[in-house]
Amino acid sequence: MGGGNQGGGFLSQGGGTQGDGMLSPGQGRPSREKQSIMPLTIKQVLESQHDNPDDKPKVDGVEIVHVRLVGCIIDINEHSTNAVFKIEDGTGRIDAKVFIEQDESQLQTERRSRCREGVYVAVVGQIKRWQDKLHVHAFDIRPLEDTNQITQHFLEAIYAHLHNTLGPLRKAPGGAAGGIGGAAGAQPMAVANYGSPGFARQGGAAQQGNYGAFNGGGGEMDSNNLAPLHQKLLDIFQADTNPHGLSLDYCADVLKPQGIGYDDIRDAVVYLSSEGHIYTTVDDFHYKSTT
Amino acid sequence: MEQFQAVRVNGAILPSQTDQNVILIGKVTETGPEYSTLQASDGAPIRVKMSAGNAYNSAYVEVVGHVYPDEAGGLYVDEFISRDLGDNFNLENYNEVVEMANGRFAHLFRDVPAAAAAAGPQQ
């Protein structure tokens, strides 16, 4: 990130080397997290967990207050007090319901009038469940100013997913760009300048460290302060009493609902083993906690 | 709500989606009354059978359609609908999304068979 931290939206990054963990699962989250806007695909919204009607829905185990979706309007139903926009992004379809205020400003009216069928829009709102059907209660719906925001939104959704499942981004040692899933490491910067303020800007190339690292790159860990995935795995191993320990497959089954893939788990287990937190038992696929 | 999913494709991914619904973003290189050709985000040319009476009004378009084999042994996209994306769309950046949406992060974009998800999709 090279000091050019331009964060200031849904995922503010502290300082560049270490995110402040405001979105990471765990205790003691600062209250400003409650204001954060999570970029999601429609599929993620439709699969959000609604365990308790009084709780916020969860995606990747994280409570979701506000969501940001980008999709194309395929249908509009206007009523006297609200308008329902059906949105699709290729991952699913969902209704975005906008309440029309009596004293709506000219700008709002004008913006909404440009939200027609076939137009790509950005929607910010809350996930609501009504009669077993999910919709988004939208505070804001507006046409994209630049269609590259489609690309940007999906990259942000992937980034947020990594942030929520693997923890905050850390700088790769020596400034080597690990890259989200490979070649994309240098790309987010190119799309970082599109669109309105209010969502995260990813600067720089050298910041992708840990997300690439989980796929086999470098990624120096702070041994006192385990990444959320490492802590999750260690908790699983420490809770286990089986003399043979636990298999990687078991860990994969436990963490699969959180969207964590086998490769990430294997890499995290190798890390925990190399740091002395766990050791192999009957074979290379079974591990047990050292404590 | 009906669940409409369409995989975002480039030229390399298209064959895996034969007889499926897809979303193709590309640059319009040829356009005729019936068929047009889009340069997909990986540079591959893809033939599109345009929906009746449709016309493209920008250099870059998004086509939602169905992939069919053609008589020459290739594939074409039978368009349901298209959306104009303007004249300044970065296909290279978008191609990264397409690759990730069909690779490591497929589970964020479409239903992935459980076995494939457990094994962790490889790139």
XYZ file of C-alpha atoms in Angstrom:
414
model
C 0.000 0.000 0.000
C 3.117 2.122 0.237
C 1.704 4.635 2.658
C -0.992 5.657 0.259
C -3.810 4.460 2.406
C -6.933 5.786 0.858
C -9.326 3.627 2.819
C -12.363 5.171 4.288
C -15.279 3.090 3.311
C -16.500 -0.260 4.319
C -13.131 -1.716 5.185
C -10.818 0.937 6.487
C -7.287 -0.297 6.592
C -5.137 0.988 9.395
C -1.743 2.077 8.245
C -1.302 -0.346 5.434
C 0.735 -3.082 7.075
C -1.916 -4.281 9.436
C -5.628 -3.810 9.183
C -7.262 -2.901 12.438
C -9.386 -5.970 12.359
C -12.636 -4.144 12.521
C -14.376 -6.726 10.455
C -12.648 -9.789 11.729
C -14.765 -12.239 13.607
C -14.030 -12.180 17.281
C -14.486 -10.110 20.327
C -14.158 -6.443 21.038
C -15.080 -4.978 17.723
C -15.164 -1.222 17.649
C -18.544 0.338 17.251
C -17.750 1.942 13.941
C -17.841 -1.513 12.458
C -21.558 -1.315 12.930
C -21.611 1.369 10.298
C -19.634 -0.597 7.755
C -21.040 -1.458 4.366
C -20.289 -4.951 3.154
C -19.890 -5.496 -0.579
C -21.562 -8.801 -1.441
C -22.746 -10.786 -4.398
C -26.498 -11.408 -4.513
C -25.801 -15.097 -3.960
C -24.079 -14.244 -0.678
C -27.101 -12.201 0.404
C -29.512 -14.997 -0.469
C -27.380 -17.442 1.526
C -26.937 -15.178 4.543
C -27.616 -16.861 7.860
C -30.700 -15.824 9.794
C -30.430 -17.862 12.975
C -32.423 -15.582 15.200
C -35.041 -13.104 13.948
C -33.704 -10.457 16.344
C -30.103 -10.763 15.197
C -28.466 -9.263 12.193
C -27.977 -11.687 9.333
C -24.517 -13.174 9.013
C -22.269 -13.796 6.029
C -18.951 -15.608 6.554
C -19.814 -15.584 10.251
C -19.837 -11.777 10.378
C -22.895 -9.713 11.262
C -24.032 -7.697 8.302
C -25.512 -4.293 8.941
C -25.408 -2.658 5.534
C -24.791 -4.284 2.207
C -23.700 -2.908 -1.085
C -24.812 -4.722 -4.223
C -24.140 -4.018 -7.853
C -26.523 -5.463 -10.388
C -28.711 -4.827 -13.366
C -32.364 -3.842 -13.026
C -34.583 -6.416 -14.706
C -37.972 -5.336 -13.395
C -39.532 -2.343 -11.622
C -42.745 -2.150 -9.627
C -43.660 1.353 -8.580
C -46.189 2.020 -5.872
C -47.310 5.216 -4.214
C -44.933 4.962 -1.265
C -42.229 2.665 -2.537
C -40.597 1.181 -5.594
C -39.323 -2.372 -5.914
C -36.378 -2.954 -8.217
C -35.541 -6.516 -9.148
C -31.757 -6.758 -9.490
C -29.559 -9.476 -10.950
C -25.785 -9.815 -11.040
C -25.395 -13.285 -12.535
C -25.121 -14.860 -9.079
C -28.807 -14.501 -8.225
C -31.765 -12.133 -8.170
C -33.164 -10.082 -5.340
C -35.703 -7.310 -4.795
C -34.453 -3.936 -3.639
C -37.261 -1.962 -2.027
C -36.925 1.806 -1.892
C -39.294 3.918 0.150
C -40.126 7.180 -1.514
C -40.061 10.108 0.829
C -42.678 12.795 0.488
C -40.091 15.531 0.635
C -37.700 13.825 -1.725
C -35.084 16.122 -3.183
C -34.904 16.836 -6.892
C -31.581 15.021 -7.036
C -33.098 11.888 -5.525
C -36.022 11.991 -7.918
C -33.738 12.504 -10.868
C -31.445 9.689 -9.818
C -34.299 7.278 -9.355
C -35.785 8.208 -12.695
C -32.538 7.046 -14.310
C -32.929 3.620 -12.676
C -34.659 1.884 -15.541
C -34.718 -1.689 -16.772
C -31.370 -2.764 -18.183
C -29.415 -0.215 -16.163
C -26.610 -1.289 -13.850
C -27.059 0.165 -10.379
C -25.365 0.224 -6.996
C -27.685 -0.490 -4.084
C -26.929 0.205 -0.432
C -29.306 -1.092 2.172
C -30.130 -3.738 4.739
C -31.023 -7.380 4.272
C -34.592 -7.978 5.425
C -36.641 -11.117 5.639
C -40.337 -10.931 4.984
C -42.481 -14.066 4.772
C -39.428 -16.280 4.305
C -38.210 -14.217 1.420
C -35.162 -12.039 1.526
C -35.064 -8.573 0.077
C -32.938 -5.510 0.471
C -34.388 -2.453 2.132
C -32.487 0.070 0.042
C -31.491 3.490 1.330
C -29.859 4.347 -1.912
C -30.072 3.106 -5.449
C -28.241 4.865 -8.237
C -26.973 4.100 -11.708
C -23.271 3.312 -11.961
C -21.296 6.294 -13.165
C -18.757 3.981 -14.729
C -19.362 0.363 -15.724
C -15.895 -0.555 -14.430
C -17.585 -0.383 -11.047
C -19.005 -3.817 -11.911
C -15.460 -5.172 -11.905
C -14.563 -3.170 -8.834
C -17.564 -4.389 -6.885
C -16.828 -8.057 -7.484
C -13.177 -7.545 -6.520
C -14.321 -5.811 -3.350
C -16.737 -8.624 -2.558
C -13.873 -11.125 -2.931
C -11.621 -8.927 -0.816
C -14.251 -8.598 1.929
C -14.770 -12.362 1.887
C -11.026 -12.899 2.354
C -10.943 -10.263 5.069
C -13.784 -11.894 6.961
C -12.556 -15.461 6.624
C -8.774 -15.082 6.774
C -8.372 -11.828 8.700
C -6.988 -8.426 7.859
C -4.528 -7.932 5.098
C -0.887 -7.941 6.071
C 2.004 -6.707 4.058
C 3.970 -9.357 2.295
C 7.606 -9.570 3.393
C 9.953 -7.673 1.137
C 7.051 -6.044 -0.591
C 6.391 -9.061 -2.765
C 2.852 -9.026 -4.001
C 1.172 -12.288 -3.193
C -1.978 -11.490 -5.017
C -5.537 -12.515 -4.442
C -5.653 -15.870 -6.100
C -2.753 -15.261 -8.384
C -2.378 -12.766 -11.141
C -4.805 -10.239 -9.739
C -2.304 -8.838 -7.286
C -1.442 -5.866 -9.356
C -4.909 -5.301 -10.673
C -7.085 -3.816 -7.928
C -5.188 -0.571 -8.154
C -6.251 -0.108 -11.706
C -9.900 -0.069 -10.809
C -9.447 1.812 -7.577
C -10.282 5.196 -8.924
C -13.726 4.603 -10.249
C -16.909 5.582 -8.598
C -18.056 7.683 -5.752
C -16.326 8.040 -2.402
C -17.499 5.789 0.335
C -16.111 2.432 -0.464
C -12.683 1.058 -0.008
C -9.847 1.962 -2.249
C -7.148 -0.546 -2.640
C -3.941 1.224 -3.406
C -0.621 -0.289 -4.244
C 0.568 -3.655 -5.286
C 2.589 -4.838 -2.330
C -0.239 -5.196 0.093
C -1.732 -8.501 -0.862
C 0.629 -10.518 1.318
C -1.400 -12.854 3.416
C -4.225 -13.670 1.028
C -1.777 -14.879 -1.549
C 0.367 -16.343 1.164
C -2.361 -18.698 2.250
C -2.064 -20.177 -1.180
C 1.585 -20.901 -0.676
C 3.406 -17.608 -0.752
C 5.396 -15.901 1.985
C 3.400 -14.010 4.576
C 5.121 -13.493 7.900
C 2.824 -14.156 10.834
C 2.825 -12.533 14.208
C 3.136 -15.499 16.509
C 1.490 -13.794 19.467
C -1.394 -12.660 17.416
C -2.753 -15.443 15.267
C -4.760 -14.682 12.171
C -8.465 -15.456 12.605
C -8.274 -18.621 10.518
C -5.279 -19.862 12.519
C -7.057 -19.102 15.774
C -10.229 -20.827 14.578
C -8.272 -23.949 13.671
C -6.307 -23.898 16.914
C -9.578 -23.620 18.853
C -10.870 -26.677 17.019
C -7.717 -28.661 17.805
C -7.649 -27.567 21.436
C -11.260 -28.615 21.966
C -10.512 -32.105 20.674
C -9.826 -35.062 22.977
C -9.282 -37.839 20.443
C -5.839 -39.417 20.968
C -5.257 -39.472 17.213
C -6.157 -35.822 16.865
C -8.231 -34.450 14.020
C -8.018 -34.891 10.284
C -7.741 -32.103 7.767
C -10.966 -33.360 6.231
C -12.747 -32.852 9.538
C -11.475 -29.268 9.783
C -12.541 -28.674 6.193
C -16.067 -29.894 6.988
C -16.300 -27.649 10.039
C -15.081 -24.541 8.251
C -16.724 -25.124 4.889
C -19.909 -23.203 5.853
C -17.684 -20.176 6.399
C -16.470 -20.397 2.843
C -12.952 -21.517 3.759
C -11.441 -23.883 1.247
C -9.367 -26.970 1.850
C -6.171 -25.401 0.530
C -6.364 -22.511 2.979
C -6.938 -24.940 5.838
C -4.039 -27.132 4.797
C -1.727 -24.122 4.588
C -2.918 -22.843 7.965
C -2.376 -26.275 9.547
C 1.143 -26.436 8.117
C 1.771 -23.021 9.604
C 0.397 -23.958 13.036
C 2.518 -27.103 12.956
C 5.670 -25.213 11.997
C 5.051 -22.811 14.873
C 4.665 -25.643 17.357
C 0.972 -25.164 18.108
C 0.003 -28.592 16.761
C 1.809 -31.806 15.777
C 1.154 -34.709 13.447
C -0.146 -37.956 14.879
C -0.970 -41.122 12.905
C -0.156 -39.615 9.514
C 0.446 -36.304 7.791
C -3.275 -35.584 7.713
C -3.952 -35.834 11.447
C -2.896 -33.216 13.942
C -3.263 -32.641 17.645
C -2.811 -29.562 19.789
C 0.424 -29.366 21.808
C -1.319 -27.781 24.775
C -37.699 -15.912 -5.976
C -36.509 -17.782 -8.980
C -32.800 -18.351 -8.858
C -31.261 -17.247 -12.082
C -27.568 -17.859 -12.200
C -25.380 -17.259 -15.201
C -21.654 -17.855 -15.188
C -19.467 -14.936 -16.231
C -17.374 -16.293 -19.084
C -14.445 -15.522 -21.298
C -13.375 -17.516 -24.343
C -11.509 -20.129 -22.325
C -14.389 -20.797 -19.936
C -17.157 -20.788 -22.566
C -16.838 -24.487 -23.607
C -17.420 -25.623 -20.007
C -20.776 -23.812 -20.097
C -22.216 -25.421 -23.237
C -26.030 -25.616 -22.919
C -25.909 -23.270 -19.918
C -26.803 -19.624 -19.349
C -23.869 -17.243 -19.346
C -22.979 -13.586 -19.048
C -20.458 -12.421 -21.610
C -18.876 -8.987 -21.489
C -16.889 -8.105 -24.573
C -15.886 -5.555 -27.111
C -18.056 -5.434 -30.211
C -15.834 -6.252 -33.197
C -18.464 -7.151 -35.775
C -22.145 -6.539 -35.709
C -24.728 -7.634 -38.174
C -28.463 -7.812 -38.174
C -28.421 -11.384 -36.972
C -24.987 -12.354 -35.652
C -22.282 -10.286 -34.053
C -18.831 -11.040 -32.705
C -17.546 -9.953 -29.322
C -13.959 -9.986 -28.216
C -14.177 -11.648 -24.807
C -12.159 -10.469 -21.806
C -9.365 -12.963 -22.597
C -9.244 -11.737 -26.185
C -11.084 -14.676 -27.749
C -13.726 -13.895 -30.375
C -17.184 -15.216 -29.466
C -20.128 -15.304 -31.854
C -23.442 -14.001 -30.557
C -26.825 -14.619 -32.152
C -28.519 -11.354 -31.362
C -32.065 -11.249 -30.093
C -34.489 -10.105 -32.767
C -34.302 -6.411 -33.489
C -31.511 -5.774 -30.995
C -28.602 -3.430 -31.707
C -25.523 -2.519 -29.705
C -25.037 1.143 -28.915
C -21.625 1.117 -27.274
C -18.172 -0.330 -27.836
C -18.530 -2.718 -24.891
C -21.632 -4.743 -24.155
C -22.836 -7.369 -21.753
C -24.793 -10.230 -23.264
C -26.904 -12.620 -21.217
C -27.632 -15.747 -23.194
C -27.431 -19.478 -23.671
C -24.439 -21.355 -25.111
C -25.135 -23.667 -28.054
C -22.834 -25.686 -30.297
C -22.852 -24.476 -33.894
C -22.703 -26.544 -37.074
C -19.014 -25.844 -37.584
C -18.129 -27.480 -34.264
C -17.764 -24.168 -32.448
C -20.016 -22.452 -29.961
C -22.227 -19.395 -30.031
C -24.211 -17.467 -27.465
C -27.933 -17.130 -28.141
C -28.684 -13.744 -26.648
C -31.649 -13.163 -24.319
C -30.789 -9.578 -23.577
C -27.879 -7.183 -23.864
C -26.744 -4.141 -21.915
C -24.600 -1.346 -23.234
C -21.555 -0.785 -21.032
C -20.163 2.344 -22.638
C -16.940 2.932 -24.518
C -14.446 2.723 -21.630
C -14.614 -0.701 -20.091
C -11.394 -2.331 -18.921
C -11.593 -5.924 -20.175
C -8.261 -6.935 -18.616
C -9.403 -6.077 -15.106
C -12.743 -7.718 -15.706
C -10.977 -10.865 -16.897
C -9.428 -11.201 -13.442
C -12.930 -11.247 -11.974
C -14.010 -13.862 -14.510
C -11.024 -16.053 -13.630
C -11.599 -15.750 -9.887
C -15.363 -16.223 -10.231
C -14.666 -19.520 -11.966
C -11.726 -20.496 -9.790
C -10.954 -20.084 -6.140
C -13.993 -17.914 -5.428
C -16.600 -19.744 -7.487
C -18.643 -20.349 -4.343
C -19.358 -16.613 -4.065
C -20.776 -16.547 -7.567
C -22.688 -19.751 -8.164
C -23.739 -23.032 -6.638
C -20.697 -25.238 -6.537
C -21.061 -28.999 -6.073
C -20.208 -29.891 -2.477
C -17.329 -32.181 -3.423
C -15.674 -29.481 -5.493
C -16.101 -26.929 -2.716
C -14.566 -29.252 -0.125
C -11.571 -29.987 -2.292
C -11.012 -26.290 -2.840
C -11.235 -25.323 -6.478
C -7.845 -25.152 -8.062
C -6.739 -22.448 -10.380
